Amino acid sequence: MSRFEVDEASDEEIARERALYGPFTDAVRGLVDATIRTLADADAVREAQAEIEAITERLTKDQLPGSYGVKFRKADGKGRPWGNAVMGLRNPIAPPVDVRTVEPGRTVADFHLGAAYEGPPGLTHGGVVSLVLDQVLGHTVSSHGRPGMTGQLTISYRQGTPLGDLRAEGWVERSEGVKTWARGHILSPAGEVTAEAEGLFILPRWARNLPDRDVDHFS
Amino acid sequence: MSRFEVDEASDEEIARERALYGPFTDAVRGLVDATIRTLADADAVREAQAEIEAITERLTKDQLPGSYGVKFRKADGKGRPWGNAVMGLRNPIAPPVDVRTVEPGRTVADFHLGAAYEGPPGLTHGGVVSLVLDQVLGHTVSSHGRPGMTGQLTISYRQGTPLGDLRAEGWVERSEGVKTWARGHILSPAGEVTAEAEGLFILPRWARNLPDRDVDHFS
């Protein structure tokens, strides 16, 4: 079941894939936003639908049998979780949220949430807040050398999180064997904390012998 | 900031909109899946990208200035949160998860998660698990006549949640004034609980005077 694939991709090949799939995925993100917001008339919507179905038909003639999984490069164990729901290069659902390691066990992410992430009118869906914070905390424990799957996650919502430009921060509290505890929050453009997170992450048994444990995340 | 719009849409108009936007959004969902899984060559990907950008350009000529918000029908206060990130009819990011009320304060949702919702290889992203459970619990408290925004949400992950067909269930534990506590879980096709949720929901001040409080959710 685990779709860990180890390959020998060169830096050049990876750069070429990024240059191809990054802009392609961005184009689909743009279409997702337009799907929600368009005021085009019914005929125009139907025409767009037919064209999209034709594109999809071409793209799916030759495709992966299931989900993307994670590809690892044999040389350095570097992972490419390009299907990931939060930061996948090839996943239009991912905002994407690219988490940067400030120092081991401390991370920050600047990201933008558009119309597709709405819950209450004009605000980020409470579940999207937890989705982003799960990813940020997962990356935080990985950056600490202790990657893991989420064991428990608690989100405390302090105020509505606006849509638009946001920042998330994460930091490790402590770790003990295969368990690591991390905390984090989301900040509004005004610098106010809109939601806080507390998470326990556990290194799964099946991942304890991977080529490199310092992969981006498993969560 | 609140994008609550009250209108006089007839049943017929709403049915016509559903028949137009439902299949259109499904087509974009299909394209999202194809974007992740396609093995088409570089030229085919670039060609698809150019076509998608052209469609988006047409659709965005006339569009909502921001996110979709929620439209309410004046006659019965029935809400149409069609941009919602989890269940929005017009949101390709939404799986969608349609939560059914079994009885007031008890809900169930059968849904399908494809490649776009992946975290660990072959498994649902831990944050997507929380995203779905937030929505299910939010709907559960609404069905109880106590809608609210999420105050606190705790997810306990028992085992990896496979991608594919899943079920979620929610139930109200108790309520007190504007606060309601609910619990829920996700079940694998084998009927095993993969994750449990506990949530506190609070009716926000700005929503206490809406035409009808029994709307689908605010979370």
XYZ file of C-alpha atoms in Angstrom:
438
model
C 0.000 0.000 0.000
C 2.800 2.425 0.737
C 3.668 4.356 -2.412
C 7.237 5.213 -1.595
C 9.147 5.104 -4.818
C 12.915 5.388 -4.848
C 14.432 6.720 -8.070
C 17.638 8.178 -9.441
C 16.259 11.525 -10.678
C 19.004 14.057 -11.425
C 18.851 17.699 -10.278
C 18.262 18.587 -13.910
C 15.307 16.208 -14.287
C 13.724 17.492 -11.086
C 14.205 21.109 -12.202
C 12.634 20.280 -15.577
C 9.630 18.641 -13.880
C 9.210 21.647 -11.581
C 9.302 24.029 -14.542
C 6.640 21.970 -16.331
C 4.230 20.980 -13.557
C 4.479 24.123 -11.386
C 2.920 26.507 -13.943
C 0.483 23.818 -15.141
C -0.828 23.279 -11.612
C -1.036 27.056 -11.089
C -3.205 27.291 -14.201
C -5.609 24.713 -12.736
C -5.633 26.656 -9.449
C -6.711 29.701 -11.433
C -9.518 27.696 -13.018
C -10.663 26.446 -9.586
C -10.968 30.055 -8.406
C -12.812 31.044 -11.591
C -15.220 28.106 -11.172
C -16.390 29.547 -7.862
C -16.499 33.204 -8.865
C -17.511 33.349 -12.507
C -20.616 35.258 -13.542
C -20.406 33.990 -17.119
C -23.751 32.996 -18.636
C -25.033 29.410 -18.823
C -23.869 28.820 -22.398
C -20.352 29.969 -21.590
C -20.257 27.713 -18.518
C -21.438 24.722 -20.577
C -18.881 25.441 -23.265
C -16.088 25.662 -20.661
C -17.277 22.373 -19.150
C -17.095 20.552 -22.506
C -13.587 21.879 -23.153
C -12.414 20.905 -19.660
C -13.805 17.399 -20.090
C -11.935 17.066 -23.389
C -8.655 18.187 -21.782
C -9.164 15.739 -18.913
C -9.852 12.920 -21.328
C -6.531 13.550 -23.072
C -4.607 13.828 -19.809
C -6.036 10.641 -18.316
C -5.250 8.371 -21.293
C -1.962 7.571 -19.626
C -1.938 8.177 -15.887
C -0.826 6.846 -12.500
C -3.094 4.005 -11.342
C -3.743 5.752 -8.010
C -2.550 8.665 -5.921
C 0.849 10.285 -6.413
C 2.618 9.010 -3.308
C 6.111 10.241 -2.505
C 9.140 9.770 -4.694
C 12.505 9.587 -3.003
C 15.824 10.137 -4.685
C 18.200 7.287 -3.938
C 21.285 9.521 -3.789
C 20.148 11.737 -0.908
C 16.751 10.422 0.181
C 15.171 13.776 -0.732
C 11.407 13.377 -0.982
C 9.027 14.791 -3.581
C 5.510 14.590 -2.108
C 4.106 16.394 -5.136
C 0.567 15.111 -4.670
C 0.328 16.405 -1.093
C -2.987 18.151 -0.305
C -1.338 21.169 1.336
C 1.989 21.709 -0.413
C 2.055 19.391 -3.423
C 3.646 20.949 -6.513
C 1.246 18.963 -8.696
C -1.867 19.304 -6.524
C -4.185 22.213 -7.466
C -5.996 21.816 -4.139
C -2.818 22.764 -2.282
C -2.793 26.598 -1.793
C 0.253 25.701 -1.712
C 1.685 26.232 1.746
C 5.461 26.060 1.565
C 6.858 25.746 5.041
C 10.372 27.102 5.589
C 12.669 25.897 8.341
C 13.961 28.907 10.285
C 16.119 26.648 12.433
C 15.702 22.984 13.400
C 12.357 22.768 15.210
C 11.170 26.244 14.164
C 9.261 26.992 10.958
C 7.347 29.720 9.179
C 5.010 29.730 6.179
C 3.633 32.669 4.220
C 0.702 31.725 2.046
C -2.398 33.017 0.344
C -5.916 31.594 0.675
C -8.398 32.553 -2.017
C -12.112 31.934 -2.488
C -11.642 28.146 -2.559
C -10.813 28.032 1.149
C -13.918 29.792 2.442
C -16.072 28.659 5.342
C -18.039 31.494 6.964
C -18.555 34.330 4.459
C -15.218 36.071 3.817
C -13.400 33.871 6.312
C -11.173 30.818 6.051
C -12.961 27.511 6.735
C -12.174 26.328 10.275
C -11.167 22.981 8.803
C -8.737 24.648 6.396
C -7.141 26.367 9.403
C -6.560 22.905 10.924
C -5.389 21.507 7.565
C -2.683 24.155 7.270
C -1.625 23.910 10.913
C -1.360 20.109 10.710
C 1.029 20.485 7.781
C 3.043 23.262 9.482
C 3.417 21.276 12.701
C 4.282 18.117 10.760
C 7.024 20.004 8.941
C 8.196 21.494 12.232
C 8.768 18.101 13.863
C 10.489 16.875 10.660
C 12.826 19.871 10.695
C 13.750 18.798 14.206
C 14.828 15.375 12.861
C 11.694 13.724 14.259
C 9.198 13.305 11.412
C 5.899 11.732 12.267
C 2.265 11.162 11.512
C -0.212 13.217 13.483
C -1.270 11.427 16.678
C -3.407 14.209 18.118
C -4.115 17.753 16.997
C -5.984 20.441 18.921
C -6.935 23.731 17.316
C -8.160 26.666 19.409
C -9.923 29.271 17.313
C -9.396 32.786 18.741
C -11.126 34.782 16.006
C -12.150 34.362 12.401
C -9.184 33.914 10.050
C -9.631 36.244 7.065
C -9.063 34.963 3.540
C -6.022 36.466 1.824
C -2.374 36.668 2.841
C -1.564 34.783 6.027
C 1.399 33.572 8.017
C 1.781 30.413 10.101
C 4.532 29.638 12.576
C 5.455 26.368 14.276
C 7.878 25.272 16.971
C 8.760 22.044 18.746
C 7.889 21.853 22.418
C 9.631 18.587 23.299
C 10.286 15.064 22.063
C 10.588 11.652 23.638
C 11.508 8.581 21.571
C 9.193 8.370 18.564
C 6.873 11.089 19.964
C 7.253 14.823 19.393
C 5.023 17.647 20.602
C 4.769 20.864 18.617
C 2.793 24.100 18.767
C 1.939 26.741 16.219
C -0.444 29.476 15.180
C -1.822 31.472 12.283
C -1.308 35.234 12.132
C -3.542 37.720 10.322
C -1.956 40.500 8.228
C -2.415 42.711 11.319
C -0.208 40.282 13.255
C -3.038 38.957 15.419
C -3.187 35.255 16.335
C -6.389 33.865 14.806
C -5.896 30.198 15.778
C -3.496 28.161 17.880
C -2.468 24.536 17.433
C -0.988 21.862 19.614
C 0.038 18.542 18.091
C 1.540 15.200 18.998
C 3.404 13.469 16.170
C 4.489 9.838 16.108
C 7.028 8.259 13.770
C 5.160 5.340 12.210
C 6.773 1.908 12.272
C 6.772 1.637 8.472
C 8.801 4.833 8.178
C 11.496 4.049 10.725
C 13.836 2.512 8.137
C 13.460 5.012 5.313
C 16.642 6.181 3.551
C 16.378 9.567 5.242
C 14.054 10.459 8.078
C 14.407 14.185 7.547
C 11.822 14.225 4.770
C 9.406 17.080 4.462
C 6.561 15.464 6.406
C 4.297 12.489 6.589
C 1.240 14.170 7.996
C -17.018 41.966 5.567
C -19.792 39.465 6.020
C -20.989 38.253 2.628
C -24.472 37.206 3.616
C -26.694 37.989 0.708
C -30.441 37.663 0.998
C -32.314 37.032 -2.245
C -35.666 35.877 -3.574
C -34.462 32.897 -5.632
C -37.303 30.560 -6.629
C -37.069 26.763 -6.335
C -36.855 26.680 -10.116
C -33.965 29.111 -10.278
C -32.049 27.207 -7.614
C -32.674 23.906 -9.417
C -31.464 25.472 -12.679
C -28.293 26.731 -10.990
C -27.654 23.301 -9.453
C -28.081 21.607 -12.821
C -25.613 24.036 -14.402
C -22.913 24.421 -11.761
C -22.961 20.889 -10.295
C -21.699 19.131 -13.458
C -19.378 22.053 -14.294
C -17.695 21.823 -10.891
C -17.467 18.029 -11.215
C -15.640 18.496 -14.516
C -13.078 20.722 -12.803
C -12.725 18.115 -10.020
C -11.892 15.570 -12.716
C -9.253 17.907 -14.116
C -7.745 18.403 -10.644
C -7.353 14.629 -10.300
C -5.858 14.378 -13.798
C -3.394 17.187 -13.010
C -1.898 15.075 -10.235
C -1.930 11.718 -12.015
C -1.306 12.386 -15.682
C 1.653 10.779 -17.411
C 1.084 12.790 -20.603
C 4.277 14.128 -22.200
C 5.565 17.676 -21.744
C 4.042 19.024 -24.947
C 0.606 17.682 -24.045
C 0.859 19.227 -20.568
C 1.859 22.599 -22.030
C -0.979 22.447 -24.534
C -3.469 21.637 -21.764
C -2.101 24.534 -19.717
C -2.603 27.028 -22.550
C -6.185 25.832 -23.092
C -6.972 26.015 -19.371
C -5.593 29.556 -19.175
C -7.786 30.564 -22.102
C -10.904 29.094 -20.452
C -10.061 30.862 -17.183
C -9.582 34.149 -19.005
C -13.085 33.878 -20.483
C -14.661 32.873 -17.171
C -13.042 35.687 -15.190
C -14.112 38.532 -17.486
C -17.213 38.901 -15.362
C -16.846 37.496 -11.856
C -17.602 38.063 -8.176
C -15.205 40.606 -6.668
C -14.240 38.198 -3.882
C -15.228 34.888 -2.350
C -18.676 33.357 -2.829
C -20.104 33.911 0.655
C -23.503 32.512 1.523
C -26.748 33.400 -0.185
C -29.919 33.177 1.828
C -33.400 32.958 0.449
C -35.648 35.563 2.033
C -38.717 33.309 2.032
C -37.298 30.522 4.209
C -33.777 31.624 5.212
C -32.376 28.574 3.437
C -28.641 29.080 2.875
C -26.586 28.271 -0.207
C -22.931 28.168 0.898
C -21.846 27.085 -2.577
C -18.277 28.282 -2.219
C -17.676 26.237 0.956
C -14.326 24.415 0.980
C -15.830 21.089 2.092
C -19.318 20.916 0.617
C -19.664 23.818 -1.788
C -21.580 22.946 -4.964
C -19.404 25.400 -6.906
C -16.090 24.623 -5.190
C -13.928 22.014 -6.987
C -11.773 21.692 -3.859
C -14.753 20.328 -1.921
C -14.788 16.481 -2.279
C -17.772 17.301 -1.690
C -18.866 16.026 1.708
C -22.632 16.187 1.962
C -23.666 15.738 5.555
C -27.118 14.258 6.160
C -29.102 14.810 9.321
C -30.223 11.425 10.690
C -32.117 13.132 13.496
C -31.546 16.493 15.188
C -28.024 16.357 16.646
C -26.988 13.218 14.755
C -25.447 13.192 11.280
C -23.756 10.946 8.756
C -21.739 11.607 5.597
C -20.609 9.182 2.910
C -17.907 10.603 0.701
C -15.008 9.743 -1.558
C -11.465 11.101 -1.281
C -9.278 10.774 -4.381
C -5.626 11.520 -5.087
C -6.057 15.227 -4.296
C -6.485 14.527 -0.580
C -3.285 12.575 -0.032
C -0.819 13.070 2.810
C 1.260 9.973 3.559
C 1.476 7.744 0.465
C -1.922 6.159 -0.182
C -3.446 7.745 2.906
C -5.659 10.760 3.544
C -3.783 13.851 4.734
C -4.167 14.232 8.511
C -5.292 17.808 7.933
C -7.981 16.676 5.483
C -9.279 14.330 8.190
C -9.654 17.370 10.470
C -11.145 19.443 7.636
C -13.907 16.900 7.056
C -14.574 16.344 10.757
C -14.825 20.092 11.411
C -17.510 20.323 8.743
C -19.368 17.238 9.999
C -19.367 18.456 13.605
C -20.401 21.949 12.483
C -23.343 20.472 10.607
C -24.186 18.292 13.601
C -24.544 21.244 15.969
C -26.571 23.112 13.329
C -28.934 20.157 12.955
C -29.448 20.447 16.700
C -30.632 24.051 16.237
C -27.352 25.397 17.630
C -25.174 26.449 14.702
C -21.782 27.857 15.536
C -18.252 28.607 14.520
C -15.596 26.198 15.724
C -14.184 27.264 19.104
C -11.955 24.268 19.683
C -11.409 21.062 17.752
C -9.370 18.028 18.841
C -8.641 15.178 16.456
C -7.236 11.872 17.721
C -5.730 9.805 14.933
C -6.143 6.066 15.611
C -4.730 4.725 12.355
C -4.075 5.925 8.837
C -7.252 6.849 6.958
C -7.157 5.231 3.506
C -8.075 7.237 0.427
C -11.282 6.093 -1.240
C -14.819 5.648 0.084
C -15.269 6.785 3.674
C -17.992 7.500 6.173
C -18.138 10.122 8.913
C -20.611 10.313 11.774
C -21.298 13.112 14.241
C -23.421 13.574 17.344
C -24.087 16.331 19.871
C -22.826 15.730 23.389
C -24.441 18.710 25.130
C -25.172 22.405 24.755
C -25.257 25.393 27.059
C -26.363 28.817 25.828
C -24.377 29.698 22.691
C -21.953 26.781 23.226
C -22.434 23.261 21.895
C -20.106 20.263 22.213
C -20.106 17.550 19.573
C -18.156 14.398 18.814
C -17.613 12.380 15.678
C -15.364 9.965 13.819
C -14.322 8.660 10.435
C -14.884 5.020 9.528
C -12.879 3.004 7.001
C -14.712 0.745 4.518
C -13.966 -2.096 6.998
C -15.936 -0.163 9.635
C -12.881 0.697 11.720
C -12.601 4.113 13.390
C -9.560 5.833 11.881
C -9.919 9.185 13.667
C -12.055 10.697 16.406
C -13.079 14.317 16.870
C -14.288 16.452 19.728
C -15.421 19.990 19.081
C -16.780 23.045 20.838
C -18.911 25.332 18.675
C -19.941 28.882 19.526
C -22.706 30.896 17.877
C -20.980 34.128 16.821
C -22.522 37.434 17.795
C -22.964 38.529 14.181
C -25.040 35.452 13.393
C -27.437 35.605 16.335
C -30.005 37.633 14.407
C -29.985 35.832 11.088
C -33.332 35.045 9.448
C -32.966 31.367 10.306
C -30.353 29.901 12.604
C -30.798 26.383 11.290
C -28.508 26.992 8.328
C -26.154 24.298 7.182
C -23.089 25.480 9.115
C -20.807 28.375 9.728
C -17.646 26.411 10.377
